[in-house]
PDB file of C-alpha atoms in Angstrom:
ATOM      1  CA  UNK A   1      -5.000  26.481   2.631  1.00  0.00           C
ATOM      2  CA  UNK A   2      -5.476  29.961   1.194  1.00  0.00           C
ATOM      3  CA  UNK A   3      -8.863  31.101  -0.137  1.00  0.00           C
ATOM      4  CA  UNK A   4      -7.460  31.098  -3.675  1.00  0.00           C
ATOM      5  CA  UNK A   5      -6.104  27.558  -3.331  1.00  0.00           C
ATOM      6  CA  UNK A   6      -9.403  26.377  -1.820  1.00  0.00           C
ATOM      7  CA  UNK A   7     -11.360  27.928  -4.693  1.00  0.00           C
ATOM      8  CA  UNK A   8      -9.034  26.232  -7.198  1.00  0.00           C
ATOM      9  CA  UNK A   9      -9.482  22.839  -5.530  1.00  0.00           C
ATOM     10  CA  UNK A  10     -13.281  23.220  -5.542  1.00  0.00           C
ATOM     11  CA  UNK A  11     -13.513  23.888  -9.294  1.00  0.00           C
ATOM     12  CA  UNK A  12     -15.814  21.632 -11.312  1.00  0.00           C
ATOM     13  CA  UNK A  13     -15.750  23.038 -14.855  1.00  0.00           C
ATOM     14  CA  UNK A  14     -12.193  22.252 -15.929  1.00  0.00           C
ATOM     15  CA  UNK A  15     -10.741  20.678 -19.050  1.00  0.00           C
ATOM     16  CA  UNK A  16      -9.323  17.630 -17.163  1.00  0.00           C
ATOM     17  CA  UNK A  17     -12.711  17.003 -15.504  1.00  0.00           C
ATOM     18  CA  UNK A  18     -14.415  17.231 -18.896  1.00  0.00           C
ATOM     19  CA  UNK A  19     -12.015  14.626 -20.291  1.00  0.00           C
ATOM     20  CA  UNK A  20     -12.649  12.291 -17.353  1.00  0.00           C
ATOM     21  CA  UNK A  21     -16.411  12.724 -17.832  1.00  0.00           C
ATOM     22  CA  UNK A  22     -15.987  12.005 -21.550  1.00  0.00           C
ATOM     23  CA  UNK A  23     -14.217   8.762 -20.663  1.00  0.00           C
ATOM     24  CA  UNK A  24     -17.188   7.744 -18.503  1.00  0.00           C
ATOM     25  CA  UNK A  25     -19.681   8.585 -21.255  1.00  0.00           C
ATOM     26  CA  UNK A  26     -17.719   6.576 -23.812  1.00  0.00           C
ATOM     27  CA  UNK A  27     -17.975   3.341 -21.804  1.00  0.00           C
ATOM     28  CA  UNK A  28     -21.631   2.601 -22.731  1.00  0.00           C
ATOM     29  CA  UNK A  29     -20.922   3.820 -26.267  1.00  0.00           C
ATOM     30  CA  UNK A  30     -18.104   1.282 -26.492  1.00  0.00           C
ATOM     31  CA  UNK A  31     -20.332  -1.544 -25.224  1.00  0.00           C
ATOM     32  CA  UNK A  32     -23.069  -0.683 -27.713  1.00  0.00           C
ATOM     33  CA  UNK A  33     -20.617  -0.645 -30.614  1.00  0.00           C
ATOM     34  CA  UNK A  34     -18.882  -3.853 -29.499  1.00  0.00           C
ATOM     35  CA  UNK A  35     -21.806  -6.014 -28.403  1.00  0.00           C
ATOM     36  CA  UNK A  36     -24.838  -4.699 -30.280  1.00  0.00           C
ATOM     37  CA  UNK A  37     -23.530  -3.269 -33.531  1.00  0.00           C
ATOM     38  CA  UNK A  38     -20.366  -5.409 -33.556  1.00  0.00           C
ATOM     39  CA  UNK A  39     -18.671  -2.428 -35.182  1.00  0.00           C
ATOM     40  CA  UNK A  40     -15.154  -3.349 -34.070  1.00  0.00           C
ATOM     41  CA  UNK A  41     -13.548  -0.526 -36.019  1.00  0.00           C
ATOM     42  CA  UNK A  42     -15.562   2.188 -34.281  1.00  0.00           C
ATOM     43  CA  UNK A  43     -15.216   0.445 -30.892  1.00  0.00           C
ATOM     44  CA  UNK A  44     -11.455   0.468 -31.500  1.00  0.00           C
ATOM     45  CA  UNK A  45     -11.557   4.231 -32.128  1.00  0.00           C
ATOM     46  CA  UNK A  46     -13.581   4.814 -28.944  1.00  0.00           C
ATOM     47  CA  UNK A  47     -11.010   2.920 -26.867  1.00  0.00           C
ATOM     48  CA  UNK A  48      -8.169   4.908 -28.420  1.00  0.00           C
ATOM     49  CA  UNK A  49      -9.920   8.176 -27.573  1.00  0.00           C
ATOM     50  CA  UNK A  50     -10.524   6.935 -24.012  1.00  0.00           C
ATOM     51  CA  UNK A  51      -6.872   5.987 -23.589  1.00  0.00           C
ATOM     52  CA  UNK A  52      -5.681   9.339 -24.921  1.00  0.00           C
ATOM     53  CA  UNK A  53      -8.089  11.264 -22.671  1.00  0.00           C
ATOM     54  CA  UNK A  54      -6.745   9.391 -19.630  1.00  0.00           C
ATOM     55  CA  UNK A  55      -3.225  10.490 -20.545  1.00  0.00           C
ATOM     56  CA  UNK A  56      -4.284  14.039 -21.417  1.00  0.00           C
ATOM     57  CA  UNK A  57      -6.360  14.895 -18.353  1.00  0.00           C
ATOM     58  CA  UNK A  58      -3.480  14.383 -15.928  1.00  0.00           C
ATOM     59  CA  UNK A  59      -1.064  16.310 -18.131  1.00  0.00           C
ATOM     60  CA  UNK A  60      -3.471  19.200 -18.621  1.00  0.00           C
ATOM     61  CA  UNK A  61      -4.332  19.354 -14.921  1.00  0.00           C
ATOM     62  CA  UNK A  62      -0.676  20.036 -14.187  1.00  0.00           C
ATOM     63  CA  UNK A  63       0.067  22.271 -17.171  1.00  0.00           C
ATOM     64  CA  UNK A  64      -3.049  24.425 -16.733  1.00  0.00           C
ATOM     65  CA  UNK A  65      -3.039  24.274 -12.930  1.00  0.00           C
ATOM     66  CA  UNK A  66      -6.546  22.814 -13.006  1.00  0.00           C
ATOM     67  CA  UNK A  67      -6.249  20.126 -10.360  1.00  0.00           C
ATOM     68  CA  UNK A  68      -9.430  19.787  -8.297  1.00  0.00           C
ATOM     69  CA  UNK A  69     -11.075  17.634  -5.652  1.00  0.00           C
ATOM     70  CA  UNK A  70     -13.603  16.408  -8.207  1.00  0.00           C
ATOM     71  CA  UNK A  71     -10.823  15.482 -10.617  1.00  0.00           C
ATOM     72  CA  UNK A  72      -9.035  13.509  -7.887  1.00  0.00           C
ATOM     73  CA  UNK A  73     -12.178  11.381  -7.570  1.00  0.00           C
ATOM     74  CA  UNK A  74     -13.423  11.368 -11.164  1.00  0.00           C
ATOM     75  CA  UNK A  75     -10.210  10.300 -12.889  1.00  0.00           C
ATOM     76  CA  UNK A  76      -9.508   7.137 -10.848  1.00  0.00           C
ATOM     77  CA  UNK A  77     -13.232   6.290 -10.846  1.00  0.00           C
ATOM     78  CA  UNK A  78     -13.266   6.428 -14.647  1.00  0.00           C
ATOM     79  CA  UNK A  79     -10.147   4.235 -14.740  1.00  0.00           C
ATOM     80  CA  UNK A  80     -11.698   1.632 -12.447  1.00  0.00           C
ATOM     81  CA  UNK A  81     -14.926   1.491 -14.464  1.00  0.00           C
ATOM     82  CA  UNK A  82     -12.877   1.204 -17.661  1.00  0.00           C
ATOM     83  CA  UNK A  83     -10.777  -1.606 -16.184  1.00  0.00           C
ATOM     84  CA  UNK A  84     -13.912  -3.596 -15.294  1.00  0.00           C
ATOM     85  CA  UNK A  85     -16.338  -2.942 -18.150  1.00  0.00           C
ATOM     86  CA  UNK A  86     -13.947  -3.055 -21.117  1.00  0.00           C
ATOM     87  CA  UNK A  87     -12.408  -6.490 -20.402  1.00  0.00           C
ATOM     88  CA  UNK A  88     -15.880  -7.916 -19.657  1.00  0.00           C
ATOM     89  CA  UNK A  89     -17.089  -6.646 -23.029  1.00  0.00           C
ATOM     90  CA  UNK A  90     -14.077  -8.190 -24.750  1.00  0.00           C
ATOM     91  CA  UNK A  91     -14.709 -11.415 -22.848  1.00  0.00           C
ATOM     92  CA  UNK A  92     -18.341 -11.593 -23.984  1.00  0.00           C
ATOM     93  CA  UNK A  93     -17.080 -11.332 -27.562  1.00  0.00           C
ATOM     94  CA  UNK A  94     -14.498 -14.059 -26.760  1.00  0.00           C
ATOM     95  CA  UNK A  95     -11.642 -11.757 -27.760  1.00  0.00           C
ATOM     96  CA  UNK A  96      -9.731 -12.252 -24.491  1.00  0.00           C
ATOM     97  CA  UNK A  97     -10.020 -15.264 -22.110  1.00  0.00           C
ATOM     98  CA  UNK A  98     -12.123 -15.110 -18.967  1.00  0.00           C
ATOM     99  CA  UNK A  99      -9.282 -16.292 -16.725  1.00  0.00           C
ATOM    100  CA  UNK A 100      -7.335 -13.159 -17.655  1.00  0.00           C
ATOM    101  CA  UNK A 101     -10.398 -11.010 -16.977  1.00  0.00           C
ATOM    102  CA  UNK A 102     -10.705 -12.708 -13.582  1.00  0.00           C
ATOM    103  CA  UNK A 103      -7.143 -11.686 -12.690  1.00  0.00           C
ATOM    104  CA  UNK A 104      -7.731  -8.050 -13.634  1.00  0.00           C
ATOM    105  CA  UNK A 105     -11.078  -7.672 -11.884  1.00  0.00           C
ATOM    106  CA  UNK A 106     -10.066  -9.834  -8.916  1.00  0.00           C
ATOM    107  CA  UNK A 107      -7.050  -7.589  -8.354  1.00  0.00           C
ATOM    108  CA  UNK A 108      -9.267  -4.522  -8.007  1.00  0.00           C
ATOM    109  CA  UNK A 109     -11.789  -6.290  -5.782  1.00  0.00           C
ATOM    110  CA  UNK A 110      -9.075  -7.591  -3.464  1.00  0.00           C
ATOM    111  CA  UNK A 111      -7.510  -4.139  -3.358  1.00  0.00           C
ATOM    112  CA  UNK A 112     -10.808  -2.802  -1.990  1.00  0.00           C
ATOM    113  CA  UNK A 113     -10.273  -4.964   1.097  1.00  0.00           C
ATOM    114  CA  UNK A 114      -7.505  -2.561   2.150  1.00  0.00           C
ATOM    115  CA  UNK A 115      -9.893   0.410   2.336  1.00  0.00           C
ATOM    116  CA  UNK A 116     -11.463  -0.425   5.761  1.00  0.00           C
ATOM    117  CA  UNK A 117      -7.973  -0.920   7.192  1.00  0.00           C
ATOM    118  CA  UNK A 118      -6.711   2.387   5.799  1.00  0.00           C
ATOM    119  CA  UNK A 119      -9.751   4.207   7.158  1.00  0.00           C
ATOM    120  CA  UNK A 120      -8.726   3.203  10.682  1.00  0.00           C
ATOM    121  CA  UNK A 121      -5.562   5.244  10.072  1.00  0.00           C
ATOM    122  CA  UNK A 122      -7.338   8.252   8.600  1.00  0.00           C
ATOM    123  CA  UNK A 123      -6.642   7.345   4.955  1.00  0.00           C
ATOM    124  CA  UNK A 124      -8.940   6.394   2.103  1.00  0.00           C
ATOM    125  CA  UNK A 125      -6.272   5.303  -0.407  1.00  0.00           C
ATOM    126  CA  UNK A 126      -2.531   4.977  -0.908  1.00  0.00           C
ATOM    127  CA  UNK A 127      -0.247   7.012  -3.172  1.00  0.00           C
ATOM    128  CA  UNK A 128       0.087   5.831  -6.749  1.00  0.00           C
ATOM    129  CA  UNK A 129       3.193   3.850  -7.633  1.00  0.00           C
ATOM    130  CA  UNK A 130       5.148   3.937 -10.866  1.00  0.00           C
ATOM    131  CA  UNK A 131       4.330   0.265 -11.464  1.00  0.00           C
ATOM    132  CA  UNK A 132       0.607   0.879 -10.965  1.00  0.00           C
ATOM    133  CA  UNK A 133       0.574   3.813 -13.369  1.00  0.00           C
ATOM    134  CA  UNK A 134       2.605   1.874 -15.942  1.00  0.00           C
ATOM    135  CA  UNK A 135       0.227  -1.096 -15.640  1.00  0.00           C
ATOM    136  CA  UNK A 136      -2.835   1.093 -16.218  1.00  0.00           C
ATOM    137  CA  UNK A 137      -1.122   2.718 -19.211  1.00  0.00           C
ATOM    138  CA  UNK A 138      -0.205  -0.662 -20.738  1.00  0.00           C
ATOM    139  CA  UNK A 139      -3.696  -2.082 -20.279  1.00  0.00           C
ATOM    140  CA  UNK A 140      -5.444   0.999 -21.627  1.00  0.00           C
ATOM    141  CA  UNK A 141      -3.469   0.651 -24.838  1.00  0.00           C
ATOM    142  CA  UNK A 142      -3.457  -3.140 -24.861  1.00  0.00           C
ATOM    143  CA  UNK A 143      -7.259  -3.424 -24.972  1.00  0.00           C
ATOM    144  CA  UNK A 144      -7.797  -1.255 -28.086  1.00  0.00           C
ATOM    145  CA  UNK A 145      -4.839  -2.822 -29.894  1.00  0.00           C
ATOM    146  CA  UNK A 146      -6.185  -6.323 -29.261  1.00  0.00           C
ATOM    147  CA  UNK A 147      -9.564  -5.174 -30.526  1.00  0.00           C
ATOM    148  CA  UNK A 148      -7.859  -3.621 -33.548  1.00  0.00           C
ATOM    149  CA  UNK A 149      -6.278  -7.006 -34.132  1.00  0.00           C
ATOM    150  CA  UNK A 150      -9.760  -8.366 -34.914  1.00  0.00           C
ATOM    151  CA  UNK A 151      -9.905  -6.197 -38.025  1.00  0.00           C
ATOM    152  CA  UNK A 152      -9.137  -7.816 -41.354  1.00  0.00           C
ATOM    153  CA  UNK A 153      -6.020  -6.993 -43.320  1.00  0.00           C
ATOM    154  CA  UNK A 154      -2.457  -5.963 -42.629  1.00  0.00           C
ATOM    155  CA  UNK A 155      -3.438  -3.527 -39.870  1.00  0.00           C
ATOM    156  CA  UNK A 156      -5.012  -6.283 -37.785  1.00  0.00           C
ATOM    157  CA  UNK A 157      -2.048  -8.596 -38.335  1.00  0.00           C
ATOM    158  CA  UNK A 158       0.368  -5.901 -37.144  1.00  0.00           C
ATOM    159  CA  UNK A 159      -1.424  -4.608 -34.054  1.00  0.00           C
ATOM    160  CA  UNK A 160      -2.631  -7.996 -32.731  1.00  0.00           C
ATOM    161  CA  UNK A 161       0.733  -9.177 -31.306  1.00  0.00           C
ATOM    162  CA  UNK A 162       1.512  -5.657 -30.080  1.00  0.00           C
ATOM    163  CA  UNK A 163      -1.793  -5.575 -28.231  1.00  0.00           C
ATOM    164  CA  UNK A 164      -1.152  -8.930 -26.574  1.00  0.00           C
ATOM    165  CA  UNK A 165       2.333  -7.794 -25.556  1.00  0.00           C
ATOM    166  CA  UNK A 166       0.811  -4.711 -23.870  1.00  0.00           C
ATOM    167  CA  UNK A 167      -1.896  -6.803 -22.212  1.00  0.00           C
ATOM    168  CA  UNK A 168       0.438  -9.500 -20.856  1.00  0.00           C
ATOM    169  CA  UNK A 169       3.000  -6.982 -19.613  1.00  0.00           C
ATOM    170  CA  UNK A 170       0.263  -4.752 -18.167  1.00  0.00           C
ATOM    171  CA  UNK A 171      -1.385  -7.663 -16.355  1.00  0.00           C
ATOM    172  CA  UNK A 172       1.933  -8.666 -14.789  1.00  0.00           C
ATOM    173  CA  UNK A 173       2.551  -5.119 -13.560  1.00  0.00           C
ATOM    174  CA  UNK A 174      -1.072  -4.872 -12.390  1.00  0.00           C
ATOM    175  CA  UNK A 175      -0.567  -7.896 -10.138  1.00  0.00           C
ATOM    176  CA  UNK A 176       2.825  -6.603  -8.965  1.00  0.00           C
ATOM    177  CA  UNK A 177       1.327  -3.212  -8.067  1.00  0.00           C
ATOM    178  CA  UNK A 178      -1.357  -5.046  -6.069  1.00  0.00           C
ATOM    179  CA  UNK A 179       1.382  -6.667  -3.973  1.00  0.00           C
ATOM    180  CA  UNK A 180       3.078  -3.278  -3.548  1.00  0.00           C
ATOM    181  CA  UNK A 181      -0.120  -1.676  -2.268  1.00  0.00           C
ATOM    182  CA  UNK A 182      -0.711  -4.446   0.247  1.00  0.00           C
ATOM    183  CA  UNK A 183       2.868  -4.150   1.526  1.00  0.00           C
ATOM    184  CA  UNK A 184       2.256  -0.412   1.918  1.00  0.00           C
ATOM    185  CA  UNK A 185      -1.008  -1.140   3.721  1.00  0.00           C
ATOM    186  CA  UNK A 186       0.743  -3.420   6.203  1.00  0.00           C
ATOM    187  CA  UNK A 187       3.405  -0.769   6.840  1.00  0.00           C
ATOM    188  CA  UNK A 188       0.733   1.894   7.375  1.00  0.00           C
ATOM    189  CA  UNK A 189      -1.071  -0.342   9.871  1.00  0.00           C
ATOM    190  CA  UNK A 190       2.169  -0.945  11.756  1.00  0.00           C
ATOM    191  CA  UNK A 191       3.516   2.621  11.818  1.00  0.00           C
ATOM    192  CA  UNK A 192       0.498   4.936  11.929  1.00  0.00           C
ATOM    193  CA  UNK A 193      -1.706   5.313  15.022  1.00  0.00           C
ATOM    194  CA  UNK A 194      -5.460   4.819  14.649  1.00  0.00           C
ATOM    195  CA  UNK A 195      -7.640   7.835  13.917  1.00  0.00           C
ATOM    196  CA  UNK A 196      -6.816  11.080  12.194  1.00  0.00           C
ATOM    197  CA  UNK A 197      -8.576  13.042   9.493  1.00  0.00           C
ATOM    198  CA  UNK A 198      -9.503  11.323   6.274  1.00  0.00           C
ATOM    199  CA  UNK A 199      -6.980  11.810   3.491  1.00  0.00           C
ATOM    200  CA  UNK A 200      -7.792  10.670  -0.023  1.00  0.00           C
ATOM    201  CA  UNK A 201      -4.850   9.815  -2.259  1.00  0.00           C
ATOM    202  CA  UNK A 202      -5.151   8.428  -5.780  1.00  0.00           C
ATOM    203  CA  UNK A 203      -4.281   4.723  -5.829  1.00  0.00           C
ATOM    204  CA  UNK A 204      -3.918   2.804  -9.121  1.00  0.00           C
TER     205      UNK A 204
END
């Protein structure tokens, strides 16, 4: 790697990193609005901003050539926290059922079981799949739309079924991507020799 490329990868102060950090900061704000203030309208806005920032940071990282090592860690970390905290908050308010929350969180916890196996082959994660990215996208828009469906009036009536469609479709793809990752893990264990340098690849 050239010195210029190394310097670029080590950057911290970038627009995509700022957006990922914003997404992390908005998680407790969302919980306060949802559970303490019960201000569903503002909580809905916070989730929309979070979903847009998740889309924007990846796009901007490529367009502005601002990819970085920190961004490769921060973005998926923010997604994972979002995918755990937001459904739990909605569950506490009895907006979505706990069995569905169990599927979403259980998927991520079971996926963590692949990490020790991958480390024996010099990897820390697997490449993202189209299904995994589509599932995350669907869920990140399904949650705010379902919350928006709690609002009174025509707006709530319109977005409620759309939100559930996103959530059901996203959950199905989330489970399917879990199966894909475990198939990939088995193939890695069969085809790659033990050892090697650690390589971190975003896995969603």
